[in-house]
CSV table of C-alpha atoms in Angstrom, one decimal:
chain,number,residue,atom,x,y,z
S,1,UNK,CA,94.0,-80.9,67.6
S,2,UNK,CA,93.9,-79.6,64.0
S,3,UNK,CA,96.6,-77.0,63.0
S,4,UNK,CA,95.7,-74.2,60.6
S,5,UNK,CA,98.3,-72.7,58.0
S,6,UNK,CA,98.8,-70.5,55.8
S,7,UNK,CA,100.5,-70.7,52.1
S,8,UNK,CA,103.1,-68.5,50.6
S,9,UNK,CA,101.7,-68.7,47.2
S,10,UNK,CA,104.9,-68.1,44.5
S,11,UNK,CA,102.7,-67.6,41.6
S,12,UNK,CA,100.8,-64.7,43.4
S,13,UNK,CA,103.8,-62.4,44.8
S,14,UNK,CA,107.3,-61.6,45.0
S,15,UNK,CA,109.7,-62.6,46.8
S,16,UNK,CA,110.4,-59.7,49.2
S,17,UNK,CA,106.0,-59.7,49.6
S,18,UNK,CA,106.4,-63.4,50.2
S,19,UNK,CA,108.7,-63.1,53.6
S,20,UNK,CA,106.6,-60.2,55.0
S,21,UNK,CA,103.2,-62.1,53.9
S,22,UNK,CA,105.4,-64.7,56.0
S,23,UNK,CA,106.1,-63.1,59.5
S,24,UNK,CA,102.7,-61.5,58.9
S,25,UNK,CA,101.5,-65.2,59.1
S,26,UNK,CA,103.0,-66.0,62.0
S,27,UNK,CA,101.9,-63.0,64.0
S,28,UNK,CA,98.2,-63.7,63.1
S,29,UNK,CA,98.5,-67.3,64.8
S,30,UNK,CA,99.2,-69.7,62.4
S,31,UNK,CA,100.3,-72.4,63.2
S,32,UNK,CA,102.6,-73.2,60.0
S,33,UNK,CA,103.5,-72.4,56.8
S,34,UNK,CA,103.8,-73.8,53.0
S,35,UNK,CA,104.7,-72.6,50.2
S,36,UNK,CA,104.6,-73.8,46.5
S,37,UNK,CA,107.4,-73.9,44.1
S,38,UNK,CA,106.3,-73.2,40.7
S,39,UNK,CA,109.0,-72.1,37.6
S,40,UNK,CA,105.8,-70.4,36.1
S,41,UNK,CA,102.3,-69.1,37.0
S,42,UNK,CA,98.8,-71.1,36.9
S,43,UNK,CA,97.9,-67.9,35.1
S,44,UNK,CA,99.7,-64.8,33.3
S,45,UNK,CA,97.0,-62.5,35.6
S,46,UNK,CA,98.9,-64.2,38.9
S,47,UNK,CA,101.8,-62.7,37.6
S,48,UNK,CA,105.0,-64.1,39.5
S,49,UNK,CA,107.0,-67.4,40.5
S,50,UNK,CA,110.1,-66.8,42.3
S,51,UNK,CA,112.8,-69.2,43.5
S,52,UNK,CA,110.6,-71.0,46.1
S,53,UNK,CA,114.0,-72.1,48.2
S,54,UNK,CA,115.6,-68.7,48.4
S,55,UNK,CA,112.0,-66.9,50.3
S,56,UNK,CA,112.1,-70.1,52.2
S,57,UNK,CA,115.6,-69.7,53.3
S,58,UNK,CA,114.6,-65.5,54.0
S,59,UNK,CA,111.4,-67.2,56.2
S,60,UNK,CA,113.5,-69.5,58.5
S,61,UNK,CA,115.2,-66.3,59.6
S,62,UNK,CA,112.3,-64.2,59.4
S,63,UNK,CA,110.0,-66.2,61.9
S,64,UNK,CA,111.2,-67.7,64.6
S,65,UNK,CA,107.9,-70.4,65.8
S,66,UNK,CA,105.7,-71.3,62.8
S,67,UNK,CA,106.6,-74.8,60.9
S,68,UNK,CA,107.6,-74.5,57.2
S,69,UNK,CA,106.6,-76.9,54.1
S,70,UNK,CA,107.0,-77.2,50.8
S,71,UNK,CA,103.8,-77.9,49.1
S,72,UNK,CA,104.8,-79.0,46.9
S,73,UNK,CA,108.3,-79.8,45.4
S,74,UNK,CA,109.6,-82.2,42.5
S,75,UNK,CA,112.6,-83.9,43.1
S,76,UNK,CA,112.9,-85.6,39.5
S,77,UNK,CA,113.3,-83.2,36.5
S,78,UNK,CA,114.2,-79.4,37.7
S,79,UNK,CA,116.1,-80.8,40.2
S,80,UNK,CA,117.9,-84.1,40.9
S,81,UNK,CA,116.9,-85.6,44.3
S,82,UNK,CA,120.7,-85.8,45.2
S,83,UNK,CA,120.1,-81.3,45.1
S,84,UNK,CA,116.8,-81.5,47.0
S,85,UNK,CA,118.2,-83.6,49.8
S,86,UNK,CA,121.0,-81.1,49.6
S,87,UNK,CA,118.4,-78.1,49.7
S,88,UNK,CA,116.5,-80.2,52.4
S,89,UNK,CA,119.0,-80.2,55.0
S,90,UNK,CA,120.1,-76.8,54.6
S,91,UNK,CA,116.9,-75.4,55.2
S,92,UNK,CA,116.3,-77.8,58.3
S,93,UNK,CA,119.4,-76.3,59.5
S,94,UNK,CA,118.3,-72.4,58.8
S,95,UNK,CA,114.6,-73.3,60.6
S,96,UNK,CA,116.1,-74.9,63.5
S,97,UNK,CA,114.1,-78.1,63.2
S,98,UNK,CA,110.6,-76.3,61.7
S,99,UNK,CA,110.8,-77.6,58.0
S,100,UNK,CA,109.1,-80.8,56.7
S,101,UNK,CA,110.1,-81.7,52.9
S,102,UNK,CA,106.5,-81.7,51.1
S,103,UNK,CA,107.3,-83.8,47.5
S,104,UNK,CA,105.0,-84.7,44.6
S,105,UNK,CA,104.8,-85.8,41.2
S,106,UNK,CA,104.9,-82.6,39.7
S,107,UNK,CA,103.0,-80.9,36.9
S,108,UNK,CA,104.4,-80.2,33.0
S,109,UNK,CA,103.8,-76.4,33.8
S,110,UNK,CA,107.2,-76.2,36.1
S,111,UNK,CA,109.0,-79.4,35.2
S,112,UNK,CA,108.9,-78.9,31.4
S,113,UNK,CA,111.1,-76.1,30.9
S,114,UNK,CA,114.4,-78.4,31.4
S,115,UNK,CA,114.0,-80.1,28.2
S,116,UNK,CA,113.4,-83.3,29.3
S,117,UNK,CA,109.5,-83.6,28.0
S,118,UNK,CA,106.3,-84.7,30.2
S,119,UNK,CA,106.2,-88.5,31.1
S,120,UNK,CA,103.1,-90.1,31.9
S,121,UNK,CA,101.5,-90.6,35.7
S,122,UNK,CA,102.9,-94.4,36.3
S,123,UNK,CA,106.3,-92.8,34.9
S,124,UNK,CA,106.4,-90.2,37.3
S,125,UNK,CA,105.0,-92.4,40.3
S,126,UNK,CA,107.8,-94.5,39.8
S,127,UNK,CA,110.2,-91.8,39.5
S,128,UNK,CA,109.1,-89.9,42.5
S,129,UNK,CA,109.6,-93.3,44.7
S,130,UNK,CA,113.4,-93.7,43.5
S,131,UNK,CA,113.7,-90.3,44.6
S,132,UNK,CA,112.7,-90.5,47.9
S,133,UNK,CA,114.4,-93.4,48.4
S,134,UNK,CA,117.8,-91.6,47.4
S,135,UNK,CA,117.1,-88.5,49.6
S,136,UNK,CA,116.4,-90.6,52.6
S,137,UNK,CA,119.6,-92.6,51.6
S,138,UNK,CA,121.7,-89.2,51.5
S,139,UNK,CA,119.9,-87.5,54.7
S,140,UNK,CA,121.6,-91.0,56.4
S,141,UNK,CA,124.8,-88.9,56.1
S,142,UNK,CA,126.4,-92.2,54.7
S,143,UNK,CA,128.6,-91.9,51.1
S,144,UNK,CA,125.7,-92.8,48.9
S,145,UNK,CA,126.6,-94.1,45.1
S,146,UNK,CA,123.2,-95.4,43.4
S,147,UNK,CA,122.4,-96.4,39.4
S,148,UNK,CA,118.7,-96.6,39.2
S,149,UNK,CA,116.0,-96.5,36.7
S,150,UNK,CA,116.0,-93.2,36.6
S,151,UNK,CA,118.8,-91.9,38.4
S,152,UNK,CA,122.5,-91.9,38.7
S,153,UNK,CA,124.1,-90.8,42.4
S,154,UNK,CA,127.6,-91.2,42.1
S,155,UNK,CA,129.8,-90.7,45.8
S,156,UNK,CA,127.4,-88.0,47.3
S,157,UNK,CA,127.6,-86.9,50.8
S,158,UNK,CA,125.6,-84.3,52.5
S,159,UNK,CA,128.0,-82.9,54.8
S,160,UNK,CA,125.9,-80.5,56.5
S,161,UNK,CA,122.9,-82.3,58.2
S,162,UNK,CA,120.7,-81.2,61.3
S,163,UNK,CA,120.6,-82.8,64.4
S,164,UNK,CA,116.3,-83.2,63.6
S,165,UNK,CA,116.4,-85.5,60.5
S,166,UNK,CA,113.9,-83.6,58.1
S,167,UNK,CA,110.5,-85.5,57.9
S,168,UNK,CA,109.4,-86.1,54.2
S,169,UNK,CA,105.8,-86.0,53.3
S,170,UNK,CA,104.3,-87.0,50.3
S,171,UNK,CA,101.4,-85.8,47.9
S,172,UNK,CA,98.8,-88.5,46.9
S,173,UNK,CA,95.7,-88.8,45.3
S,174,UNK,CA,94.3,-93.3,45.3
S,175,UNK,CA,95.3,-96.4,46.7
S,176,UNK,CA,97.9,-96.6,44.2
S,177,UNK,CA,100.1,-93.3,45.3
S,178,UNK,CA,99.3,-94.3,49.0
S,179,UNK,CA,100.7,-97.9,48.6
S,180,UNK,CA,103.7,-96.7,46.8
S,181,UNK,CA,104.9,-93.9,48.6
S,182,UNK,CA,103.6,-94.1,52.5
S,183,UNK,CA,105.8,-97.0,53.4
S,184,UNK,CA,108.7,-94.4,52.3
S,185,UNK,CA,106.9,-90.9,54.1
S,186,UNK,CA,106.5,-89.6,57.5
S,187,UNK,CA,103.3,-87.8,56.3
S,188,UNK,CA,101.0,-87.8,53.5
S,189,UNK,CA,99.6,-84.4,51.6
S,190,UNK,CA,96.5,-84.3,49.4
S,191,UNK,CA,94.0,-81.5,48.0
S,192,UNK,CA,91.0,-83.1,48.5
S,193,UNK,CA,88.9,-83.6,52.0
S,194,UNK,CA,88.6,-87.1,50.9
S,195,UNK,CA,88.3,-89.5,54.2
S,196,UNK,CA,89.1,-92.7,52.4
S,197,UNK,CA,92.7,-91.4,51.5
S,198,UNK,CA,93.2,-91.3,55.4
S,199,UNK,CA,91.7,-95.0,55.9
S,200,UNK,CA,94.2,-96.1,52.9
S,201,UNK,CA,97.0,-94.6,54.4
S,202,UNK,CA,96.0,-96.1,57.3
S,203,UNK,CA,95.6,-99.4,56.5
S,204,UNK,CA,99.0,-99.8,54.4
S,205,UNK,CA,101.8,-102.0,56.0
S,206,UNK,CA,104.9,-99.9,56.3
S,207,UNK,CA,103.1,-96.7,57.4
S,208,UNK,CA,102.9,-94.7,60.1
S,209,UNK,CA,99.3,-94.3,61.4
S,210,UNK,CA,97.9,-90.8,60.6
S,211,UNK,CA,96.6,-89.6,63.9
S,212,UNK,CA,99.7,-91.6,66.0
S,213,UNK,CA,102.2,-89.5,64.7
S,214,UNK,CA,101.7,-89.1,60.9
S,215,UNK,CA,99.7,-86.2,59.6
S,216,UNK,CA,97.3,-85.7,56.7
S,217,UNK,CA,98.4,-81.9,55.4
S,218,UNK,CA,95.5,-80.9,53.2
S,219,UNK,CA,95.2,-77.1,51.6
S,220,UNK,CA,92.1,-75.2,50.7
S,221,UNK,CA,91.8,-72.3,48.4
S,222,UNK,CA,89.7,-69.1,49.9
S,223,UNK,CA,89.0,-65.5,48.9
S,224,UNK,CA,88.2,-63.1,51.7
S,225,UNK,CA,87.1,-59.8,51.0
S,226,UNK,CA,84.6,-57.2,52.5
S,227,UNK,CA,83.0,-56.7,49.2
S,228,UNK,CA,81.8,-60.4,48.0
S,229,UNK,CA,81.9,-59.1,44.3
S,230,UNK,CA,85.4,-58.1,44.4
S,231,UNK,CA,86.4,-61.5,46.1
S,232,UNK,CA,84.2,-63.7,43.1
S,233,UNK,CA,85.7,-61.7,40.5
S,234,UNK,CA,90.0,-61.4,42.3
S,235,UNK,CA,89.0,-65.2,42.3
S,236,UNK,CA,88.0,-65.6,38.7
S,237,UNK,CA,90.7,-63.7,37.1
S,238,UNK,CA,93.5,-65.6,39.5
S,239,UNK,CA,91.8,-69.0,40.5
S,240,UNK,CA,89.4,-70.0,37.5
S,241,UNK,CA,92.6,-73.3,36.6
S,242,UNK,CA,91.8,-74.6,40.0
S,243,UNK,CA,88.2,-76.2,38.5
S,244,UNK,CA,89.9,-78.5,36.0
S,245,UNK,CA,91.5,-80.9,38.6
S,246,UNK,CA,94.9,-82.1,39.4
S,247,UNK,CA,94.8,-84.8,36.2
S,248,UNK,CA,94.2,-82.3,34.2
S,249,UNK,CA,96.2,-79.5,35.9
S,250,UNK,CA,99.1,-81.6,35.8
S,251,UNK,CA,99.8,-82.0,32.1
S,252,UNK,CA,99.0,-78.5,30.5
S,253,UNK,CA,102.3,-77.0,30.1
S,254,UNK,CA,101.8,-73.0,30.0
S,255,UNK,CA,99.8,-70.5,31.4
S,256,UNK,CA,98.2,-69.4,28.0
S,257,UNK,CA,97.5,-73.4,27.9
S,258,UNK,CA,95.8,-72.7,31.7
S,259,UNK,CA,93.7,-69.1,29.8
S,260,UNK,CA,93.0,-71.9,26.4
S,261,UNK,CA,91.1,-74.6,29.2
S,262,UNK,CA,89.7,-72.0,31.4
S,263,UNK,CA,87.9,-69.4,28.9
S,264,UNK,CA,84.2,-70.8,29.1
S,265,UNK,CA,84.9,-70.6,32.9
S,266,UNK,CA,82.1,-68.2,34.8
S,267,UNK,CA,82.7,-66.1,38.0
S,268,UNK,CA,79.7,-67.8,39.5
S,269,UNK,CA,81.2,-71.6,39.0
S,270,UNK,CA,84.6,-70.2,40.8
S,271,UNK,CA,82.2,-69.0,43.4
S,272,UNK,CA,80.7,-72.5,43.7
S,273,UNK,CA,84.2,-74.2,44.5
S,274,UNK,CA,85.6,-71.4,46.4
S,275,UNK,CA,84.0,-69.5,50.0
S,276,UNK,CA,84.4,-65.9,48.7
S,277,UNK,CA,83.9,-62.6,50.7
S,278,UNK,CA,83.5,-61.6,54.2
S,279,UNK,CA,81.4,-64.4,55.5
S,280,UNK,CA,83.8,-66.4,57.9
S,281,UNK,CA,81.4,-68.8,58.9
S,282,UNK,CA,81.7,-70.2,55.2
S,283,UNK,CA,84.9,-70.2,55.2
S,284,UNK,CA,84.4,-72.8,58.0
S,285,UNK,CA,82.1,-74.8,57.0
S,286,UNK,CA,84.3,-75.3,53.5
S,287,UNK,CA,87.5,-76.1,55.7
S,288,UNK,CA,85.3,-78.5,58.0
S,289,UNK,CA,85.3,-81.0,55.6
S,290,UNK,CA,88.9,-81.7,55.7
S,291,UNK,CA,89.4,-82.3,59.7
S,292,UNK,CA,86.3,-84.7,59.4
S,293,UNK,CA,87.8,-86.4,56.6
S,294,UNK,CA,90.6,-86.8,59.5
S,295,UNK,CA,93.3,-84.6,58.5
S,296,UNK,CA,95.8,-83.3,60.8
S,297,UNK,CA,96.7,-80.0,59.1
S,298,UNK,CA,94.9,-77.3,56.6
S,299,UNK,CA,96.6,-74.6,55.0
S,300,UNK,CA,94.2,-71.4,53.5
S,301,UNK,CA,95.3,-70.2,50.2
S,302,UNK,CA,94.3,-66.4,50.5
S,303,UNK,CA,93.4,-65.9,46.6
S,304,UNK,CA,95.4,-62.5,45.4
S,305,UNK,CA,98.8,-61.4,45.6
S,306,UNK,CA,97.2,-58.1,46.6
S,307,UNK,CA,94.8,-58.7,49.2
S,308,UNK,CA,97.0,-60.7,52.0
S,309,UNK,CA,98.4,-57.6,53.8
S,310,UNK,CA,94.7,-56.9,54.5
S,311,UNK,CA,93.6,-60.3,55.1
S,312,UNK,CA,96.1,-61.2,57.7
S,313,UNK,CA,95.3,-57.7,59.4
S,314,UNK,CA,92.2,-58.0,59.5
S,315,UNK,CA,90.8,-61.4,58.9
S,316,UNK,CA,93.1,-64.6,59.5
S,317,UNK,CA,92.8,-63.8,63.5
S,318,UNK,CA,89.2,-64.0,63.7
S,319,UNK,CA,89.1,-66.6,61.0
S,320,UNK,CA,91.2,-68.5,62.9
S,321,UNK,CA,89.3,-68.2,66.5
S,322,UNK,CA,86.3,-70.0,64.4
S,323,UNK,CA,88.4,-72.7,62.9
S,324,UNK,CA,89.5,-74.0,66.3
S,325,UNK,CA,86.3,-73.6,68.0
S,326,UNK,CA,84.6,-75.2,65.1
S,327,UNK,CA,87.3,-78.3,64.8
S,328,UNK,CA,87.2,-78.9,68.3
């Protein structure tokens, strides 16, 4: 059975929006939530990026039965992975169980405003595995001291811990993320409806089967709207950075850097990558591809900071009726 969520999109809206885009969520029927956590906007037009932990904190009391995910956070630069196992646990403890720790590599736009410059992919693959290994070692509730590569731990203890250890799932994008990381992960997140990622995952020693407990959590952008022209061009002016890809998304380090690579980019090659307007049945057929790629879980990205209230009154119920016909 595939689940269907919905993302709380920082860059998009505020924080008090965020929780009542939130319980709105959950009253339409999904079946979980994730949300992003982003120091700065894709684009200045997007306009926002609040404290992702503090509107997820608001959500755990807020809703009461959807899952919640960050998707996703960095645990190497803006924070220290001893804070995000820290973080972790707390909001396990405020969601009763529903949260699953979503962690990535990051990208320059958020993690570059500590000081601490941009490293390179292998850099930040291999920085991203120490930190999972230290989270995992500090949700053990044991005094953990560790002097790594990267990273110094010195006596930490997490002395609040839940009862349901948090699951950690981890973004990848080849065989050589998938390798690295999903001996260490409960679950593995990706961005593209690619079916190989699930075989690779599959097939490594160490990790849980996807399918046998494990989940494949992809996330798909969409922009509903009764008028089709207002949804290509809400899309354009908020969504056009999503065509450069994640290697080159990751490295750009502003959003005028985001405007600078996106300028020769039309309304009608948004359109192209993105189901806009009323037509659910597009909708579906672009989110099909990811639960016959064989992933578990797809959360919608409802383009627009000002068109969710409407959406979720009006659209995500019906929208979601087809998805779970359609995916069976």
């Amino acid at each position: 059975m595939t689940n269907f969520g919905y993302t709380l999109m920082t860059e998009q809206s505020g924080p008090k929006d965020l929780v009542r885009w939130a319980v709105g969520a959950e009253a339409a029927g999904f079946d979980f939530e994730v949300s992003s956590d982003h120091f700065s906007p894709w684009l200045t037009e997007q306009g926002h990026a609040p404290y992702a932990w503090s509107v997820l904190g608001a959500v755990a009391h807020a809703t009461e039965r959807v899952e919640l995910m960050t998707y996703v956070t960095c645990p190497t630069m803006r924070y220290h992975p001893a804070v995000i196992a820290q973080k972790a646990a707390t909001l396990q403890l405020l969601a009763d169980g529903r949260f699953t720790l979503g962690l990535g590599s990051g990208e320059s736009l958020n993690e570059h405003v500590v000081g601490e410059g941009w490293p390179g992919v292998v850099t930040r693959q291999d920085m991203l595995v120490e930190a999972v290994e230290i989270i995992r070692q500090l949700h053990s509730g044991e005094l953990v001291t560790h002097h790594g590569q990267y990273f110094d731990v010195d006596s930490a203890r997490i002395w609040d811990l839940p009862d349901i250890l948090t699951p950690v799932a981890v973004a990848v994008s080849g065989d050589m993320s998938i390798e690295r990381l999903a001996p260490l992960a409960d679950h593995m997140i990706a961005v593209q409806p690619e079916a190989e990622l699930v075989d690779t995952w599959n097939r490594t020693e160490g990790a849980e089967r996807i399918g046998a407990g494990a989940r494949a959590i992809g996330q798909i952008p969409i922009c509903w709207d009764p008028d089709e022209k207002t949804a290509i061009a809400r899309a354009h002016d908020q969504f056009r950075w999503f065509g450069g890809g994640w290697a080159v998304n990751a490295d750009l380090p502003t959003p005028a850097g985001f405007a600078g690579a996106t300028q020769f980019v039309r309304p009608e090659d948004v359109a192209e990558s993105i189901p806009c307007g009323p037509d659910l049945d597009r909708i579906v057929e672009s989110v099909s591809a990811y639960w016959e790629a064989g992933f578990t879980d797809i959360a919608l990205v409802q383009v627009g900071g000002d068109a969710q209230e409407r959406f979720l009154d009006e659209a995500a119920g019906p929208l979601l009726e087809k998805l779970r016909a359609a995916a069976g």
